Amino acid sequence: MNSKPIYVTRPSLPPLEEFIPYLEKIWDGQQLTNDGPFHGQLEQALCEYLGVEHISLFTNGTIALITALQALNVSGEVITTPYTFVATSHSLLWNNITPVFIDIDPVTLNLDPAKIEAAITNNTCAIMPVHCYGNPCDTDAISKIAEQHKLKVIYDAAHAFGVQNSDGSILSHGDLSIISFHATKVFNTFEGGAIICPDAETKQHIDYLKNFGFSDELTVVAPGINGKMSEVNAAFGLLQLKYIDQAIARRKDIAQHYRNALQGVCGIDLVAESGQTRSNHSYFPILVNENYPINREALYNKLKQHNIYARRYFYPLISNLPMYYELASSRPENLPVANRAAEQILCLPIYPALENRELDSIIAIIRDV
Ligand code: T4K
């Protein structure tokens, strides 16, 4: 039994004293929000770090998703994955859009592009795939289908901070990508998020949308929302960026340690990486299959008895939740792979401050069942 609880994640925090000078600047300048200096600096710093052209900061990833759909005038039906955090499909309901769920690929657990075309109807307007756990979707296949059928693509890249494939940043794909800077993410600004945009004009429109639709003091160009990131969050993000490579490097070591120790354990499948040239190791998901001596629920509870709080991301499956299960696409027979993954998944603790002895104790419990 571990004396202190081990959670699925713990936020990375820089030394507190290093944040004080940023706060002093905010106190001196008295610009607390609404496109202040730290906001602009963080947008620029993130463009450089992530290797993207335009980024618009948001108060969180969910408002960024809702706004991205508004920015592209998406309506009708959107093809998406049920195997994700509820924010993905909730963003559709908040825009009066009908989610159309398709099944996932059994290896990557991302939306299966081979299932997209059969789900397209006259009402389909867009595809919303998720780079689940930061593993890139098959972006080539998705963009080919989208082009053929004139559909928009909005990637929910909430987990994909810093992830790259052979084309560069994974965030450059699709019409828009959104990312989350929530406390539980690889890069956090306490709460926060962003939309990655392809051009300055789109960014300008999104900047208006996140500020109630104001384009100047008197002109309102759209029914916008308040989605702005405050100066405290933006300043914190600038400081966090100084430590991000160190944090991802430690995550990589932990992931490698898990992989070495758990590969070959009968009944445990490790979710493979899917072609990224740079990973962020945001999660360490395992699938507990029928060859393991106990099922996923029993392993989850056993870890809990040892004060280890792994998480069942993503269970329950979204399509089985009350606000979605009556949709025709939610039928379990339409989504066998996703339903199975939701029953087997367990995300193990991974965060920079996780100690090696804690890691070894988690591994020992899983191996010794
Ligand atoms: N799309 C996808 C695919 C997403 O995964 C998410 C969010 C979004 C969109 C929406 O982005 P945001 O609007 O959130 O920016 C968490 C997060 O709240 C959520 O951001 C995240 N995905 C989701 C996968 O996980 P919970 O309810 O599981 O979090 P919670 O509070 O249980 O935290 C998990 C563990 O982390 C705790 O047991 C302890 C630790 N923790 C948590 C917080 C908040 C800390 O140590 N400190 C903290 O401040 O949803």
CSV table of N, CA and C and ligand atoms in Angstrom, one decimal, residues 7-11 60-63 65 84-85 87-88 130 156 158-159 178 180-185 191-193 283 309 311 313-314, ligand 1:
chain,number,residue,atom,x,y,z
A,7,TYR,N,-2.1,9.3,-8.5
A,7,TYR,CA,-3.2,9.6,-9.4
A,7,TYR,C,-2.8,9.3,-10.9
A,8,VAL,N,-3.7,9.3,-11.8
A,8,VAL,CA,-3.4,9.1,-13.2
A,8,VAL,C,-2.5,10.2,-13.7
A,9,THR,N,-2.7,11.4,-13.1
A,9,THR,CA,-1.8,12.4,-13.5
A,9,THR,C,-1.6,13.4,-12.4
A,10,ARG,N,-0.6,14.2,-12.4
A,10,ARG,CA,-0.4,15.4,-11.6
A,10,ARG,C,0.1,16.5,-12.4
A,11,PRO,N,-0.3,17.7,-12.2
A,11,PRO,CA,0.1,18.8,-13.1
A,11,PRO,C,1.6,19.1,-12.9
A,60,ASN,N,-10.6,27.5,-22.5
A,60,ASN,CA,-10.4,26.0,-22.3
A,60,ASN,C,-10.7,25.3,-23.6
A,61,GLY,N,-10.4,24.1,-23.7
A,61,GLY,CA,-10.5,23.3,-25.0
A,61,GLY,C,-12.0,23.2,-25.4
A,62,THR,N,-12.9,23.1,-24.5
A,62,THR,CA,-14.3,22.8,-24.9
A,62,THR,C,-14.9,24.1,-25.6
A,63,ILE,N,-14.6,25.2,-25.0
A,63,ILE,CA,-15.1,26.5,-25.7
A,63,ILE,C,-14.4,26.6,-27.0
A,65,LEU,N,-13.6,24.1,-29.0
A,65,LEU,CA,-14.3,23.2,-29.9
A,65,LEU,C,-15.6,23.8,-30.4
A,84,THR,N,-13.9,8.9,-26.9
A,84,THR,CA,-13.2,10.2,-26.6
A,84,THR,C,-13.8,10.7,-25.3
A,85,PHE,N,-13.3,11.9,-24.8
A,85,PHE,CA,-13.9,12.5,-23.7
A,85,PHE,C,-15.2,13.2,-24.1
A,87,ALA,N,-16.4,16.0,-24.0
A,87,ALA,CA,-16.4,17.4,-24.6
A,87,ALA,C,-16.5,17.3,-26.1
A,88,THR,N,-15.9,16.3,-26.7
A,88,THR,CA,-15.9,16.2,-28.2
A,88,THR,C,-17.4,16.3,-28.7
A,130,VAL,N,-10.5,12.6,-33.4
A,130,VAL,CA,-9.7,12.9,-32.2
A,130,VAL,C,-8.4,12.2,-32.3
A,156,ASP,N,-10.1,17.3,-33.0
A,156,ASP,CA,-10.0,17.4,-31.6
A,156,ASP,C,-8.6,16.9,-31.2
A,158,ALA,N,-7.0,17.7,-28.4
A,158,ALA,CA,-6.8,18.1,-27.0
A,158,ALA,C,-5.6,17.4,-26.4
A,159,HIS,N,-5.3,16.2,-26.8
A,159,HIS,CA,-4.2,15.4,-26.2
A,159,HIS,C,-2.9,15.6,-26.9
A,178,ILE,N,-8.1,21.8,-32.5
A,178,ILE,CA,-8.2,22.5,-31.1
A,178,ILE,C,-7.4,21.7,-30.2
A,180,SER,N,-6.1,21.4,-25.8
A,180,SER,CA,-6.5,21.7,-24.4
A,180,SER,C,-5.2,22.0,-23.6
A,181,PHE,N,-5.3,23.0,-22.7
A,181,PHE,CA,-4.2,23.2,-21.8
A,181,PHE,C,-4.7,23.0,-20.3
A,182,HIS,N,-5.6,22.1,-20.2
A,182,HIS,CA,-6.2,21.8,-18.8
A,182,HIS,C,-5.1,21.3,-17.9
A,183,ALA,N,-5.3,21.5,-16.6
A,183,ALA,CA,-4.4,21.0,-15.6
A,183,ALA,C,-3.9,19.6,-15.8
A,184,THR,N,-4.7,18.7,-16.4
A,184,THR,CA,-4.3,17.3,-16.5
A,184,THR,C,-3.5,17.1,-17.8
A,185,LYS,N,-3.3,18.1,-18.6
A,185,LYS,CA,-2.6,17.9,-19.9
A,185,LYS,C,-1.1,18.1,-19.8
A,191,GLU,N,-6.4,26.2,-16.6
A,191,GLU,CA,-7.4,25.9,-17.6
A,191,GLU,C,-6.9,26.6,-18.8
A,192,GLY,N,-7.3,26.1,-20.0
A,192,GLY,CA,-6.9,26.8,-21.2
A,192,GLY,C,-7.0,25.9,-22.4
A,193,GLY,N,-6.9,26.6,-23.6
A,193,GLY,CA,-7.0,25.8,-24.8
A,193,GLY,C,-6.7,26.7,-26.0
A,283,TYR,N,-0.6,10.0,-22.1
A,283,TYR,CA,-1.3,8.9,-21.4
A,283,TYR,C,-0.5,7.7,-21.5
A,309,TYR,N,-4.7,5.4,-8.4
A,309,TYR,CA,-5.9,5.7,-9.1
A,309,TYR,C,-5.7,5.8,-10.6
A,311,ARG,N,-7.2,5.4,-14.4
A,311,ARG,CA,-8.5,5.9,-14.9
A,311,ARG,C,-9.0,5.2,-16.1
A,313,TYR,N,-10.3,6.0,-19.0
A,313,TYR,CA,-10.5,6.9,-20.2
A,313,TYR,C,-10.5,6.0,-21.4
A,314,PHE,N,-11.6,5.7,-22.2
A,314,PHE,CA,-12.8,6.4,-22.1
A,314,PHE,C,-14.0,5.5,-22.0
B,1,T4K,N1,-11.4,16.8,-26.0
B,1,T4K,C1,-10.8,15.8,-25.4
B,1,T4K,C2,-10.4,14.6,-26.2
B,1,T4K,C3,-10.4,15.8,-24.1
B,1,T4K,O1,-9.8,14.8,-23.5
B,1,T4K,C4,-10.8,17.0,-23.3
B,1,T4K,C5,-10.5,17.1,-21.9
B,1,T4K,C6,-11.4,18.1,-24.0
B,1,T4K,C7,-11.7,17.9,-25.4
B,1,T4K,C8,-11.8,19.3,-23.4
B,1,T4K,O2,-10.7,20.2,-23.0
B,1,T4K,P1,-10.9,21.1,-21.7
B,1,T4K,O3,-12.2,21.9,-21.9
B,1,T4K,O4,-10.9,20.3,-20.4
B,1,T4K,O5,-9.7,22.1,-21.8
B,1,T4K,C9,-10.1,15.4,-17.2
B,1,T4K,C10,-10.0,16.8,-17.6
B,1,T4K,O6,-10.9,17.7,-16.9
B,1,T4K,C11,-10.3,17.1,-19.1
B,1,T4K,O7,-9.6,18.3,-19.4
B,1,T4K,C12,-9.7,16.0,-19.9
B,1,T4K,N2,-10.1,16.1,-21.3
B,1,T4K,C13,-10.2,14.6,-19.4
B,1,T4K,C14,-9.6,13.5,-20.2
B,1,T4K,O8,-9.8,14.4,-18.1
B,1,T4K,P2,-11.5,14.3,-15.2
B,1,T4K,O9,-12.9,14.6,-14.7
B,1,T4K,O10,-11.1,12.9,-15.4
B,1,T4K,O11,-10.4,15.0,-14.3
B,1,T4K,P3,-10.1,14.8,-12.8
B,1,T4K,O12,-10.4,16.1,-12.1
B,1,T4K,O13,-10.8,13.6,-12.2
B,1,T4K,O14,-8.6,14.7,-12.8
B,1,T4K,C15,-7.9,13.4,-13.0
B,1,T4K,C16,-6.8,13.3,-12.0
B,1,T4K,O15,-5.8,14.3,-12.2
B,1,T4K,C17,-7.2,13.5,-10.5
B,1,T4K,O16,-7.5,12.2,-10.0
B,1,T4K,C18,-6.0,14.1,-9.9
B,1,T4K,C19,-5.3,14.8,-11.0
B,1,T4K,N3,-5.5,16.3,-10.9
B,1,T4K,C20,-6.6,16.9,-11.5
B,1,T4K,C21,-6.7,18.2,-11.5
B,1,T4K,C22,-7.9,18.9,-12.2
B,1,T4K,C23,-4.6,17.1,-10.2
B,1,T4K,O17,-3.6,16.5,-9.6
B,1,T4K,N4,-4.7,18.4,-10.2
B,1,T4K,C24,-5.8,19.0,-10.8
B,1,T4K,O18,-5.9,20.3,-10.7
B,1,T4K,O19,-11.4,15.1,-16.6
